[in-house]
mmCIF file of C-alpha atoms and ligand atoms in Angstrom:
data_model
loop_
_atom_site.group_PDB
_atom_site.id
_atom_site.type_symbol
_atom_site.label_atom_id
_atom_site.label_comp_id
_atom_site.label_asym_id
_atom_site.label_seq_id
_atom_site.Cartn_x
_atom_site.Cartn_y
_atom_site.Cartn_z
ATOM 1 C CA UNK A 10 0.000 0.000 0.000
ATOM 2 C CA UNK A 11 1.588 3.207 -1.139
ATOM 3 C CA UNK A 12 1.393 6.658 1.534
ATOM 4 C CA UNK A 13 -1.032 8.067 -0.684
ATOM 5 C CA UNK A 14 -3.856 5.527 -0.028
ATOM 6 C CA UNK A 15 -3.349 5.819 4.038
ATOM 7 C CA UNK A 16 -4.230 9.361 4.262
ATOM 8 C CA UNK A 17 -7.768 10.047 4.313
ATOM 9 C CA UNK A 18 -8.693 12.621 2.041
ATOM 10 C CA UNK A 19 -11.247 15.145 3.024
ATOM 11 C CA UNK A 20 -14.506 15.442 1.283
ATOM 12 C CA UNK A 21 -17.264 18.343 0.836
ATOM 13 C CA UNK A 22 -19.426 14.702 2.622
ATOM 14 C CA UNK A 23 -16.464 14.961 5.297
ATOM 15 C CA UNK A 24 -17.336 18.507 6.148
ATOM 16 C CA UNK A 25 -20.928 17.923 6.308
ATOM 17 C CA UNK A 26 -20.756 14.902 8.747
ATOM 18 C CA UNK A 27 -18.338 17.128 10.453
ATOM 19 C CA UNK A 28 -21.176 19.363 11.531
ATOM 20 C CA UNK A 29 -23.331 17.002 11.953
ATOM 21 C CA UNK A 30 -21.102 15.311 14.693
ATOM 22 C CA UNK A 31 -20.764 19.019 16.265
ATOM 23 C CA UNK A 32 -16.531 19.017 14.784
ATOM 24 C CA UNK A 33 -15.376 22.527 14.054
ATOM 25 C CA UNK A 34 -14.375 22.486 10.362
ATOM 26 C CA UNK A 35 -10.858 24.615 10.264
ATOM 27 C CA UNK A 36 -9.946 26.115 6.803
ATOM 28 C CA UNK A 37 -7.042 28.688 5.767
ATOM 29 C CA UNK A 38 -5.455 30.230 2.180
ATOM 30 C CA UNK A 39 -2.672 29.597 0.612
ATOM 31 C CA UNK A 40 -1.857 30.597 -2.663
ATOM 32 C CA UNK A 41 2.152 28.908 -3.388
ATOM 33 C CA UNK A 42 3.240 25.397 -3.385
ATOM 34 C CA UNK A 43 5.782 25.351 -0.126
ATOM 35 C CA UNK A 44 3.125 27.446 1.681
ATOM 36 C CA UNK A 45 0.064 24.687 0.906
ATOM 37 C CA UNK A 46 2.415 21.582 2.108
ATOM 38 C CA UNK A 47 3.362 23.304 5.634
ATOM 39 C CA UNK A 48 -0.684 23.932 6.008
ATOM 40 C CA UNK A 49 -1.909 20.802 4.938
ATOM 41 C CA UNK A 50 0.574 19.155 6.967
ATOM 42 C CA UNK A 51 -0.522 21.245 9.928
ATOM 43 C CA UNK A 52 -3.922 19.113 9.588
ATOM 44 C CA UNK A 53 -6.106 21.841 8.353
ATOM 45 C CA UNK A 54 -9.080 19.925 6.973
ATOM 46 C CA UNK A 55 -9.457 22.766 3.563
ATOM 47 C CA UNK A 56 -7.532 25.079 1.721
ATOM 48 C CA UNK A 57 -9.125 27.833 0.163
ATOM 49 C CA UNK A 58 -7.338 29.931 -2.754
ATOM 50 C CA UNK A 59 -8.856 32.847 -2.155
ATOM 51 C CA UNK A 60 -8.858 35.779 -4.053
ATOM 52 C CA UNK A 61 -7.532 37.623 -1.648
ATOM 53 C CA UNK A 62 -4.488 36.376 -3.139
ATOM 54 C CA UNK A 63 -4.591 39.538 -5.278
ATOM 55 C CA UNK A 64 -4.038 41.501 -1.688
ATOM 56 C CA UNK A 65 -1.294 39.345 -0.218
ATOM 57 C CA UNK A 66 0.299 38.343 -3.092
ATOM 58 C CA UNK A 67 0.139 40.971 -5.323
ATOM 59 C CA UNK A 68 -0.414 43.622 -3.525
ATOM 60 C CA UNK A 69 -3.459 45.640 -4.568
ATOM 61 C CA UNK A 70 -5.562 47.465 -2.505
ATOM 62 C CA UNK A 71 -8.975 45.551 -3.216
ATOM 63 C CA UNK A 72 -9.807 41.756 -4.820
ATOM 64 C CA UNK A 73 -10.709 42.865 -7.688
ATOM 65 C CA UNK A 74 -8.007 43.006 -10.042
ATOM 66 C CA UNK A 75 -7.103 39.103 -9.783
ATOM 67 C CA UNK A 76 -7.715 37.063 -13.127
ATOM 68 C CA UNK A 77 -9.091 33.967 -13.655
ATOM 69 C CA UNK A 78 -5.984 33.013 -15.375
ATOM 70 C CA UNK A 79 -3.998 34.151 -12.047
ATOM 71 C CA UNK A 80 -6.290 32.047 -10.111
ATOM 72 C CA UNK A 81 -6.033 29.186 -11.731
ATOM 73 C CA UNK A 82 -2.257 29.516 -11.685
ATOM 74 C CA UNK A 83 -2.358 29.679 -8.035
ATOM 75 C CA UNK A 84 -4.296 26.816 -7.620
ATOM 76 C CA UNK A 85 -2.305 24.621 -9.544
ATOM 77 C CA UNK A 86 0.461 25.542 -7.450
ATOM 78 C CA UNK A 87 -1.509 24.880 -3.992
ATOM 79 C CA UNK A 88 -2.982 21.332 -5.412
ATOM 80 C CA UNK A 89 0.851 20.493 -5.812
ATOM 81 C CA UNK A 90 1.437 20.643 -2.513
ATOM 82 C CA UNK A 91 -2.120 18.947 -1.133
ATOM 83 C CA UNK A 92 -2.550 15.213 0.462
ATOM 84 C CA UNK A 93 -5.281 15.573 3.099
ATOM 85 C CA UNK A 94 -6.915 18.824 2.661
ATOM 86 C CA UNK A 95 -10.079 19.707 0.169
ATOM 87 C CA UNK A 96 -9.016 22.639 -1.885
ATOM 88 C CA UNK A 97 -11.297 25.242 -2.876
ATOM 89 C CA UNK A 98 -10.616 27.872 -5.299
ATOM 90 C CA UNK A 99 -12.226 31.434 -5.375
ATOM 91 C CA UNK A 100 -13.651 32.426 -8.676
ATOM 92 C CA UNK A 101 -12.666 35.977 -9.483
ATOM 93 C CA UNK A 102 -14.596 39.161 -10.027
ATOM 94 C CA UNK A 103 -16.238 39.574 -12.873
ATOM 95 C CA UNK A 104 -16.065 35.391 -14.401
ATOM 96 C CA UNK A 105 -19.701 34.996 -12.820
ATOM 97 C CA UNK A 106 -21.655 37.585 -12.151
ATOM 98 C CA UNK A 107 -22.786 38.101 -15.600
ATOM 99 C CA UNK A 108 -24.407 34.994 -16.622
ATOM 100 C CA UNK A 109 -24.646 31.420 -15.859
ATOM 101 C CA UNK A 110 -22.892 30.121 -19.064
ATOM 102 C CA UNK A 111 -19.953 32.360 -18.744
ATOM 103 C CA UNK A 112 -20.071 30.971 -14.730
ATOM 104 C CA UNK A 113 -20.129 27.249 -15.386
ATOM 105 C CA UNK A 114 -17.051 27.826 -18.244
ATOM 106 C CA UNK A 115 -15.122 29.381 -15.569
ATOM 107 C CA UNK A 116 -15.967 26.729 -12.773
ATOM 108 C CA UNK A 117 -14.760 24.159 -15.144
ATOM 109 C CA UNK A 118 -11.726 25.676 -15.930
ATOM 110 C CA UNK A 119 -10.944 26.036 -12.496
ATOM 111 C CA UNK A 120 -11.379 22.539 -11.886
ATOM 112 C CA UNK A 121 -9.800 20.791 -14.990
ATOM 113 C CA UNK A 122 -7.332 23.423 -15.456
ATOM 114 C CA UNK A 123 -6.273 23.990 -11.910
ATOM 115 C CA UNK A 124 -6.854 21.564 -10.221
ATOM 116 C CA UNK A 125 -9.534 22.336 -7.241
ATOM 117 C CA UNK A 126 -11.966 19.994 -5.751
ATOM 118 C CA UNK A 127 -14.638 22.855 -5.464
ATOM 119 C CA UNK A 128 -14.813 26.345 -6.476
ATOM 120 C CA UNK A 129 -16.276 29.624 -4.021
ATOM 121 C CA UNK A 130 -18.370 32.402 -5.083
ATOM 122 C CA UNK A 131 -19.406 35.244 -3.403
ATOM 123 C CA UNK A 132 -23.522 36.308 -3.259
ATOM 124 C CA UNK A 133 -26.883 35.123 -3.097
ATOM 125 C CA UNK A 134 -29.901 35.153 -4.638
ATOM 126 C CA UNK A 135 -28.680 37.689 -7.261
ATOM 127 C CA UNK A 136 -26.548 34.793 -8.700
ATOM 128 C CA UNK A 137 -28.800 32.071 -8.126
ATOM 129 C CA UNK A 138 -28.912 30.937 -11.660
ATOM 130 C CA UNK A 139 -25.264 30.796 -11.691
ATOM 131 C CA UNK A 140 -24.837 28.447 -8.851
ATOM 132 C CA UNK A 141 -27.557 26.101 -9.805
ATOM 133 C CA UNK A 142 -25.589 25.826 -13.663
ATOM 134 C CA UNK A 143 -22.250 25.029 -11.832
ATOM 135 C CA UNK A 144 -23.728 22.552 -9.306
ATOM 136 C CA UNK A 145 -25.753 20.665 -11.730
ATOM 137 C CA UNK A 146 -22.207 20.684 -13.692
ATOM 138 C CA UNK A 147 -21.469 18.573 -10.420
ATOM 139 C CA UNK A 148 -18.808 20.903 -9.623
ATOM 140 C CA UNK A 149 -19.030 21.285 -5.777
ATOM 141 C CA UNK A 150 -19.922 25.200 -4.581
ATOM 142 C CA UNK A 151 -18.749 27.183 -1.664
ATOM 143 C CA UNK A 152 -21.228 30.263 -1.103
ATOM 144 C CA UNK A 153 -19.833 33.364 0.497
ATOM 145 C CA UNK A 154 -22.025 35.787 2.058
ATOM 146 C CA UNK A 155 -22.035 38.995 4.527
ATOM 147 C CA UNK A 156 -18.781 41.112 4.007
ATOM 148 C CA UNK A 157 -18.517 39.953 0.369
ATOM 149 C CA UNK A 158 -15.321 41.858 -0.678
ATOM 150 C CA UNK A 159 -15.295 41.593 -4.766
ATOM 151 C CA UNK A 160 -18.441 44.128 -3.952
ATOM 152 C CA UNK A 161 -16.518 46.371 -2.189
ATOM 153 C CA UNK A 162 -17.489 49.406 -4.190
ATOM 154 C CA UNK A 163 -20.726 48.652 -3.731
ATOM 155 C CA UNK A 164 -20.252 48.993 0.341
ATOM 156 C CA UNK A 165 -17.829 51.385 0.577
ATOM 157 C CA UNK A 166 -16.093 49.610 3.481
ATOM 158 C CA UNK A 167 -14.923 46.892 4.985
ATOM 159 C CA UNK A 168 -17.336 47.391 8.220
ATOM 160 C CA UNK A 169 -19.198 44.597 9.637
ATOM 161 C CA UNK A 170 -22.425 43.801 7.641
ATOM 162 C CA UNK A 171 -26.134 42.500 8.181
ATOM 163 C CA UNK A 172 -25.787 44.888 11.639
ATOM 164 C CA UNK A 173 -29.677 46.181 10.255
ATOM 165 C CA UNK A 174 -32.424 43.590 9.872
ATOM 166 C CA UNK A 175 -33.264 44.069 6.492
ATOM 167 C CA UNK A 176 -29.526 42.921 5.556
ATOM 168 C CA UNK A 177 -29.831 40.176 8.132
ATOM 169 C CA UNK A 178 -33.323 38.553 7.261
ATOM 170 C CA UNK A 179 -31.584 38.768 3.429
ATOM 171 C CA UNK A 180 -28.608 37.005 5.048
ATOM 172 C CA UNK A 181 -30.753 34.171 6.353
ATOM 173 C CA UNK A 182 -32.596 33.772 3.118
ATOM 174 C CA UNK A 183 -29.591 33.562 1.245
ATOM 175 C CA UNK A 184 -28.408 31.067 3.447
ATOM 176 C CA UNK A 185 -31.381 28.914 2.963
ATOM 177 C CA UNK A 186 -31.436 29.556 -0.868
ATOM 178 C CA UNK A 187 -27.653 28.310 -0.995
ATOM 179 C CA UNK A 188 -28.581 24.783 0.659
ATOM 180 C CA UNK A 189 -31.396 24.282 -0.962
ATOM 181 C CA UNK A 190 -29.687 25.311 -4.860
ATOM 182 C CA UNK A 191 -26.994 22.345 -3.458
ATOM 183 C CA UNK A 192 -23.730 24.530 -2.214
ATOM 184 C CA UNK A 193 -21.986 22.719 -0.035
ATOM 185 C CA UNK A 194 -20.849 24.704 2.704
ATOM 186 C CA UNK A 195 -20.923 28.728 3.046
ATOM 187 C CA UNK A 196 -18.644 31.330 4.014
ATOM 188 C CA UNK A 197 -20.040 34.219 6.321
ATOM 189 C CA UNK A 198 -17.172 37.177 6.999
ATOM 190 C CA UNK A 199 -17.540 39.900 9.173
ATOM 191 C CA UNK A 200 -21.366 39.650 10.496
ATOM 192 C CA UNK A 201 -22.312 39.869 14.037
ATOM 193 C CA UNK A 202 -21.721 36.847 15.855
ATOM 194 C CA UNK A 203 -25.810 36.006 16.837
ATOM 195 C CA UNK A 204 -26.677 36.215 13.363
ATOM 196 C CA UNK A 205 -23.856 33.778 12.384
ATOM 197 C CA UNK A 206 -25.467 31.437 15.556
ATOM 198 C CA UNK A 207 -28.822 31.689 14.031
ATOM 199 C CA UNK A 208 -27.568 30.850 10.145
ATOM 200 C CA UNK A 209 -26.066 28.376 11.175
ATOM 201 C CA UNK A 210 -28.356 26.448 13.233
ATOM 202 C CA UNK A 211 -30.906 27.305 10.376
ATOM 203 C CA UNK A 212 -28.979 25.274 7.608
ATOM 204 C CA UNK A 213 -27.556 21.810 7.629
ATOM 205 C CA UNK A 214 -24.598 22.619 5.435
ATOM 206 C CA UNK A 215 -21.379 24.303 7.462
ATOM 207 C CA UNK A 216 -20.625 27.555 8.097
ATOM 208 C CA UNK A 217 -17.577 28.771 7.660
ATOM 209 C CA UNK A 218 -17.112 32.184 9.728
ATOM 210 C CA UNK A 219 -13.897 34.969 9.123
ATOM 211 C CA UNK A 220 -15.336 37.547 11.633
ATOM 212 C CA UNK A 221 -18.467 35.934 12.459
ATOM 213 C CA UNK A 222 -18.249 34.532 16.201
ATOM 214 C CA UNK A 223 -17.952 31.185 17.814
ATOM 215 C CA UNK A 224 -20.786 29.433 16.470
ATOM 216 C CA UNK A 225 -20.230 28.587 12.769
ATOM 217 C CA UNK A 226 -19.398 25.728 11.967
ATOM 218 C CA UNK A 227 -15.593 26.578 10.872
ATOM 219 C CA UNK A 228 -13.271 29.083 10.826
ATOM 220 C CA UNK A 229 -11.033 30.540 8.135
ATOM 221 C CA UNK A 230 -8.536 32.962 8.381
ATOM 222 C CA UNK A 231 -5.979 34.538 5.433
ATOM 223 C CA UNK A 232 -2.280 32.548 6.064
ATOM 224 C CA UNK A 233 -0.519 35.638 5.791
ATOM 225 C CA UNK A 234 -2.747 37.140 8.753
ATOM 226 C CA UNK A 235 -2.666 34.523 11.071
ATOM 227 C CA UNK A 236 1.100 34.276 10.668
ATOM 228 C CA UNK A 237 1.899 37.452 11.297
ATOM 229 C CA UNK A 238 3.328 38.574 7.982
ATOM 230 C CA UNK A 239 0.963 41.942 7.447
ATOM 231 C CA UNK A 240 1.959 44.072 9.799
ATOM 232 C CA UNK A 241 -0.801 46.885 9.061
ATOM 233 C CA UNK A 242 -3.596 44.684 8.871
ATOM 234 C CA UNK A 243 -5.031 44.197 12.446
ATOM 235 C CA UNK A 244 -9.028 44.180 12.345
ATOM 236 C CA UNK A 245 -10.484 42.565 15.673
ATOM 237 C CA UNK A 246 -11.147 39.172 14.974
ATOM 238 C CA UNK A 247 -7.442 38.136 13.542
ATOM 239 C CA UNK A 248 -5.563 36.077 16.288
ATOM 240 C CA UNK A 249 -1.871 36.079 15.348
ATOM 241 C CA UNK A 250 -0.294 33.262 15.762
ATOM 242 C CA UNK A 251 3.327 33.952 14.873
ATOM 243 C CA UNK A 252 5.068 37.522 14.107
ATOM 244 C CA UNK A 253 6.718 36.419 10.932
ATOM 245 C CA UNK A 254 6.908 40.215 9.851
ATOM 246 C CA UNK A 255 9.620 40.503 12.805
ATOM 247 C CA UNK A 256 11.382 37.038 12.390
ATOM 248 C CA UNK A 257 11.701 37.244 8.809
ATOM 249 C CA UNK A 258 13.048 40.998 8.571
ATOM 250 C CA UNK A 259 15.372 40.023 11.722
ATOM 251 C CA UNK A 260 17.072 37.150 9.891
ATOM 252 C CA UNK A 261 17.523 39.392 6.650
ATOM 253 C CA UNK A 262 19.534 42.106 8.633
ATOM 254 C CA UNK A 263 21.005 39.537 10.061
ATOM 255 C CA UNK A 264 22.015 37.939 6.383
ATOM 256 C CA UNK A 265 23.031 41.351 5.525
ATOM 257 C CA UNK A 266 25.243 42.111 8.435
ATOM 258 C CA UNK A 267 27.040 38.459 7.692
ATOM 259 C CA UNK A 268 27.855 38.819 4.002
ATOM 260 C CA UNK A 269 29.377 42.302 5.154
ATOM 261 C CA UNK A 270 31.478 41.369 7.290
ATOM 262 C CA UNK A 271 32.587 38.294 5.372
ATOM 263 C CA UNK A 272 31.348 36.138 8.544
ATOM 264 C CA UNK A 273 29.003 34.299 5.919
ATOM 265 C CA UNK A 274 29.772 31.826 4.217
ATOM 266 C CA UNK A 275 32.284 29.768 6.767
ATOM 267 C CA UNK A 276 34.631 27.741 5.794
ATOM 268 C CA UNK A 277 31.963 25.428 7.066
ATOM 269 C CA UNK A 278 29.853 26.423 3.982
ATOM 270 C CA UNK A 279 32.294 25.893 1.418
ATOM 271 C CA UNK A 280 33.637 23.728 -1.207
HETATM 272 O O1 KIV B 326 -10.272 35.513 -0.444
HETATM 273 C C1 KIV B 326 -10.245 35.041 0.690
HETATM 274 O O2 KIV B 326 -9.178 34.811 1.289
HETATM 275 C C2 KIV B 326 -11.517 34.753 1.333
HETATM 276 C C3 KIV B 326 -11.492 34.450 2.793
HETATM 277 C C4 KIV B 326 -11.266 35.694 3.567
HETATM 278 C C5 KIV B 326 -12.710 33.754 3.240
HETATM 279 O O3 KIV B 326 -12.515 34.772 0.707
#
Protein backbone atom coordinates (compact mmCIF):
# COMPACT_ATOMS: atom_id res chain seq x y z
CA UNK A 1 0.00 0.00 0.00
CA UNK A 2 1.59 3.21 -1.14
CA UNK A 3 1.39 6.66 1.53
CA UNK A 4 -1.03 8.07 -0.68
CA UNK A 5 -3.86 5.53 -0.03
CA UNK A 6 -3.35 5.82 4.04
CA UNK A 7 -4.23 9.36 4.26
CA UNK A 8 -7.77 10.05 4.31
CA UNK A 9 -8.69 12.62 2.04
CA UNK A 10 -11.25 15.14 3.02
CA UNK A 11 -14.51 15.44 1.28
CA UNK A 12 -17.26 18.34 0.84
CA UNK A 13 -19.43 14.70 2.62
CA UNK A 14 -16.46 14.96 5.30
CA UNK A 15 -17.34 18.51 6.15
CA UNK A 16 -20.93 17.92 6.31
CA UNK A 17 -20.76 14.90 8.75
CA UNK A 18 -18.34 17.13 10.45
CA UNK A 19 -21.18 19.36 11.53
CA UNK A 20 -23.33 17.00 11.95
CA UNK A 21 -21.10 15.31 14.69
CA UNK A 22 -20.76 19.02 16.26
CA UNK A 23 -16.53 19.02 14.78
CA UNK A 24 -15.38 22.53 14.05
CA UNK A 25 -14.37 22.49 10.36
CA UNK A 26 -10.86 24.62 10.26
CA UNK A 27 -9.95 26.12 6.80
CA UNK A 28 -7.04 28.69 5.77
CA UNK A 29 -5.46 30.23 2.18
CA UNK A 30 -2.67 29.60 0.61
CA UNK A 31 -1.86 30.60 -2.66
CA UNK A 32 2.15 28.91 -3.39
CA UNK A 33 3.24 25.40 -3.39
CA UNK A 34 5.78 25.35 -0.13
CA UNK A 35 3.12 27.45 1.68
CA UNK A 36 0.06 24.69 0.91
CA UNK A 37 2.41 21.58 2.11
CA UNK A 38 3.36 23.30 5.63
CA UNK A 39 -0.68 23.93 6.01
CA UNK A 40 -1.91 20.80 4.94
CA UNK A 41 0.57 19.15 6.97
CA UNK A 42 -0.52 21.25 9.93
CA UNK A 43 -3.92 19.11 9.59
CA UNK A 44 -6.11 21.84 8.35
CA UNK A 45 -9.08 19.92 6.97
CA UNK A 46 -9.46 22.77 3.56
CA UNK A 47 -7.53 25.08 1.72
CA UNK A 48 -9.13 27.83 0.16
CA UNK A 49 -7.34 29.93 -2.75
CA UNK A 50 -8.86 32.85 -2.16
CA UNK A 51 -8.86 35.78 -4.05
CA UNK A 52 -7.53 37.62 -1.65
CA UNK A 53 -4.49 36.38 -3.14
CA UNK A 54 -4.59 39.54 -5.28
CA UNK A 55 -4.04 41.50 -1.69
CA UNK A 56 -1.29 39.35 -0.22
CA UNK A 57 0.30 38.34 -3.09
CA UNK A 58 0.14 40.97 -5.32
CA UNK A 59 -0.41 43.62 -3.52
CA UNK A 60 -3.46 45.64 -4.57
CA UNK A 61 -5.56 47.47 -2.51
CA UNK A 62 -8.98 45.55 -3.22
CA UNK A 63 -9.81 41.76 -4.82
CA UNK A 64 -10.71 42.86 -7.69
CA UNK A 65 -8.01 43.01 -10.04
CA UNK A 66 -7.10 39.10 -9.78
CA UNK A 67 -7.71 37.06 -13.13
CA UNK A 68 -9.09 33.97 -13.66
CA UNK A 69 -5.98 33.01 -15.37
CA UNK A 70 -4.00 34.15 -12.05
CA UNK A 71 -6.29 32.05 -10.11
CA UNK A 72 -6.03 29.19 -11.73
CA UNK A 73 -2.26 29.52 -11.68
CA UNK A 74 -2.36 29.68 -8.03
CA UNK A 75 -4.30 26.82 -7.62
CA UNK A 76 -2.31 24.62 -9.54
CA UNK A 77 0.46 25.54 -7.45
CA UNK A 78 -1.51 24.88 -3.99
CA UNK A 79 -2.98 21.33 -5.41
CA UNK A 80 0.85 20.49 -5.81
CA UNK A 81 1.44 20.64 -2.51
CA UNK A 82 -2.12 18.95 -1.13
CA UNK A 83 -2.55 15.21 0.46
CA UNK A 84 -5.28 15.57 3.10
CA UNK A 85 -6.91 18.82 2.66
CA UNK A 86 -10.08 19.71 0.17
CA UNK A 87 -9.02 22.64 -1.88
CA UNK A 88 -11.30 25.24 -2.88
CA UNK A 89 -10.62 27.87 -5.30
CA UNK A 90 -12.23 31.43 -5.37
CA UNK A 91 -13.65 32.43 -8.68
CA UNK A 92 -12.67 35.98 -9.48
CA UNK A 93 -14.60 39.16 -10.03
CA UNK A 94 -16.24 39.57 -12.87
CA UNK A 95 -16.07 35.39 -14.40
CA UNK A 96 -19.70 35.00 -12.82
CA UNK A 97 -21.66 37.59 -12.15
CA UNK A 98 -22.79 38.10 -15.60
CA UNK A 99 -24.41 34.99 -16.62
CA UNK A 100 -24.65 31.42 -15.86
CA UNK A 101 -22.89 30.12 -19.06
CA UNK A 102 -19.95 32.36 -18.74
CA UNK A 103 -20.07 30.97 -14.73
CA UNK A 104 -20.13 27.25 -15.39
CA UNK A 105 -17.05 27.83 -18.24
CA UNK A 106 -15.12 29.38 -15.57
CA UNK A 107 -15.97 26.73 -12.77
CA UNK A 108 -14.76 24.16 -15.14
CA UNK A 109 -11.73 25.68 -15.93
CA UNK A 110 -10.94 26.04 -12.50
CA UNK A 111 -11.38 22.54 -11.89
CA UNK A 112 -9.80 20.79 -14.99
CA UNK A 113 -7.33 23.42 -15.46
CA UNK A 114 -6.27 23.99 -11.91
CA UNK A 115 -6.85 21.56 -10.22
CA UNK A 116 -9.53 22.34 -7.24
CA UNK A 117 -11.97 19.99 -5.75
CA UNK A 118 -14.64 22.86 -5.46
CA UNK A 119 -14.81 26.35 -6.48
CA UNK A 120 -16.28 29.62 -4.02
CA UNK A 121 -18.37 32.40 -5.08
CA UNK A 122 -19.41 35.24 -3.40
CA UNK A 123 -23.52 36.31 -3.26
CA UNK A 124 -26.88 35.12 -3.10
CA UNK A 125 -29.90 35.15 -4.64
CA UNK A 126 -28.68 37.69 -7.26
CA UNK A 127 -26.55 34.79 -8.70
CA UNK A 128 -28.80 32.07 -8.13
CA UNK A 129 -28.91 30.94 -11.66
CA UNK A 130 -25.26 30.80 -11.69
CA UNK A 131 -24.84 28.45 -8.85
CA UNK A 132 -27.56 26.10 -9.81
CA UNK A 133 -25.59 25.83 -13.66
CA UNK A 134 -22.25 25.03 -11.83
CA UNK A 135 -23.73 22.55 -9.31
CA UNK A 136 -25.75 20.66 -11.73
CA UNK A 137 -22.21 20.68 -13.69
CA UNK A 138 -21.47 18.57 -10.42
CA UNK A 139 -18.81 20.90 -9.62
CA UNK A 140 -19.03 21.29 -5.78
CA UNK A 141 -19.92 25.20 -4.58
CA UNK A 142 -18.75 27.18 -1.66
CA UNK A 143 -21.23 30.26 -1.10
CA UNK A 144 -19.83 33.36 0.50
CA UNK A 145 -22.02 35.79 2.06
CA UNK A 146 -22.04 39.00 4.53
CA UNK A 147 -18.78 41.11 4.01
CA UNK A 148 -18.52 39.95 0.37
CA UNK A 149 -15.32 41.86 -0.68
CA UNK A 150 -15.30 41.59 -4.77
CA UNK A 151 -18.44 44.13 -3.95
CA UNK A 152 -16.52 46.37 -2.19
CA UNK A 153 -17.49 49.41 -4.19
CA UNK A 154 -20.73 48.65 -3.73
CA UNK A 155 -20.25 48.99 0.34
CA UNK A 156 -17.83 51.38 0.58
CA UNK A 157 -16.09 49.61 3.48
CA UNK A 158 -14.92 46.89 4.98
CA UNK A 159 -17.34 47.39 8.22
CA UNK A 160 -19.20 44.60 9.64
CA UNK A 161 -22.43 43.80 7.64
CA UNK A 162 -26.13 42.50 8.18
CA UNK A 163 -25.79 44.89 11.64
CA UNK A 164 -29.68 46.18 10.25
CA UNK A 165 -32.42 43.59 9.87
CA UNK A 166 -33.26 44.07 6.49
CA UNK A 167 -29.53 42.92 5.56
CA UNK A 168 -29.83 40.18 8.13
CA UNK A 169 -33.32 38.55 7.26
CA UNK A 170 -31.58 38.77 3.43
CA UNK A 171 -28.61 37.01 5.05
CA UNK A 172 -30.75 34.17 6.35
CA UNK A 173 -32.60 33.77 3.12
CA UNK A 174 -29.59 33.56 1.25
CA UNK A 175 -28.41 31.07 3.45
CA UNK A 176 -31.38 28.91 2.96
CA UNK A 177 -31.44 29.56 -0.87
CA UNK A 178 -27.65 28.31 -1.00
CA UNK A 179 -28.58 24.78 0.66
CA UNK A 180 -31.40 24.28 -0.96
CA UNK A 181 -29.69 25.31 -4.86
CA UNK A 182 -26.99 22.35 -3.46
CA UNK A 183 -23.73 24.53 -2.21
CA UNK A 184 -21.99 22.72 -0.04
CA UNK A 185 -20.85 24.70 2.70
CA UNK A 186 -20.92 28.73 3.05
CA UNK A 187 -18.64 31.33 4.01
CA UNK A 188 -20.04 34.22 6.32
CA UNK A 189 -17.17 37.18 7.00
CA UNK A 190 -17.54 39.90 9.17
CA UNK A 191 -21.37 39.65 10.50
CA UNK A 192 -22.31 39.87 14.04
CA UNK A 193 -21.72 36.85 15.85
CA UNK A 194 -25.81 36.01 16.84
CA UNK A 195 -26.68 36.22 13.36
CA UNK A 196 -23.86 33.78 12.38
CA UNK A 197 -25.47 31.44 15.56
CA UNK A 198 -28.82 31.69 14.03
CA UNK A 199 -27.57 30.85 10.15
CA UNK A 200 -26.07 28.38 11.18
CA UNK A 201 -28.36 26.45 13.23
CA UNK A 202 -30.91 27.30 10.38
CA UNK A 203 -28.98 25.27 7.61
CA UNK A 204 -27.56 21.81 7.63
CA UNK A 205 -24.60 22.62 5.43
CA UNK A 206 -21.38 24.30 7.46
CA UNK A 207 -20.63 27.56 8.10
CA UNK A 208 -17.58 28.77 7.66
CA UNK A 209 -17.11 32.18 9.73
CA UNK A 210 -13.90 34.97 9.12
CA UNK A 211 -15.34 37.55 11.63
CA UNK A 212 -18.47 35.93 12.46
CA UNK A 213 -18.25 34.53 16.20
CA UNK A 214 -17.95 31.18 17.81
CA UNK A 215 -20.79 29.43 16.47
CA UNK A 216 -20.23 28.59 12.77
CA UNK A 217 -19.40 25.73 11.97
CA UNK A 218 -15.59 26.58 10.87
CA UNK A 219 -13.27 29.08 10.83
CA UNK A 220 -11.03 30.54 8.13
CA UNK A 221 -8.54 32.96 8.38
CA UNK A 222 -5.98 34.54 5.43
CA UNK A 223 -2.28 32.55 6.06
CA UNK A 224 -0.52 35.64 5.79
CA UNK A 225 -2.75 37.14 8.75
CA UNK A 226 -2.67 34.52 11.07
CA UNK A 227 1.10 34.28 10.67
CA UNK A 228 1.90 37.45 11.30
CA UNK A 229 3.33 38.57 7.98
CA UNK A 230 0.96 41.94 7.45
CA UNK A 231 1.96 44.07 9.80
CA UNK A 232 -0.80 46.88 9.06
CA UNK A 233 -3.60 44.68 8.87
CA UNK A 234 -5.03 44.20 12.45
CA UNK A 235 -9.03 44.18 12.34
CA UNK A 236 -10.48 42.57 15.67
CA UNK A 237 -11.15 39.17 14.97
CA UNK A 238 -7.44 38.14 13.54
CA UNK A 239 -5.56 36.08 16.29
CA UNK A 240 -1.87 36.08 15.35
CA UNK A 241 -0.29 33.26 15.76
CA UNK A 242 3.33 33.95 14.87
CA UNK A 243 5.07 37.52 14.11
CA UNK A 244 6.72 36.42 10.93
CA UNK A 245 6.91 40.22 9.85
CA UNK A 246 9.62 40.50 12.81
CA UNK A 247 11.38 37.04 12.39
CA UNK A 248 11.70 37.24 8.81
CA UNK A 249 13.05 41.00 8.57
CA UNK A 250 15.37 40.02 11.72
CA UNK A 251 17.07 37.15 9.89
CA UNK A 252 17.52 39.39 6.65
CA UNK A 253 19.53 42.11 8.63
CA UNK A 254 21.00 39.54 10.06
CA UNK A 255 22.01 37.94 6.38
CA UNK A 256 23.03 41.35 5.53
CA UNK A 257 25.24 42.11 8.44
CA UNK A 258 27.04 38.46 7.69
CA UNK A 259 27.85 38.82 4.00
CA UNK A 260 29.38 42.30 5.15
CA UNK A 261 31.48 41.37 7.29
CA UNK A 262 32.59 38.29 5.37
CA UNK A 263 31.35 36.14 8.54
CA UNK A 264 29.00 34.30 5.92
CA UNK A 265 29.77 31.83 4.22
CA UNK A 266 32.28 29.77 6.77
CA UNK A 267 34.63 27.74 5.79
CA UNK A 268 31.96 25.43 7.07
CA UNK A 269 29.85 26.42 3.98
CA UNK A 270 32.29 25.89 1.42
CA UNK A 271 33.64 23.73 -1.21
O1 LIG B 1 -10.27 35.51 -0.44
C1 LIG B 1 -10.24 35.04 0.69
O2 LIG B 1 -9.18 34.81 1.29
C2 LIG B 1 -11.52 34.75 1.33
C3 LIG B 1 -11.49 34.45 2.79
C4 LIG B 1 -11.27 35.69 3.57
C5 LIG B 1 -12.71 33.75 3.24
O3 LIG B 1 -12.51 34.77 0.71
Amino acid sequence: MSVHSEIKKITTETLRKMKFDKEKITMLTAYDFTTAKMVDAGGVDSILIGDSAANVMAGFETTLPITLDQMIYHTQCVVRGVERALVVADLPFGTYQSNPEKALESAVRMMKEGGAHAIKIEGGKEIEDSIRKIVNAGIPVCGHLGLTPQSIYQFGTYKVRAKEDAEAEKLIADCKLLEELGCFAIVLEKIPAALAKRASESISIPTIGIGAGQDCDGQVLVYHDMVGMNQGFSPKFLRRYLDLYTEVTGAVSQYVKDVKSSDFPNEKESY
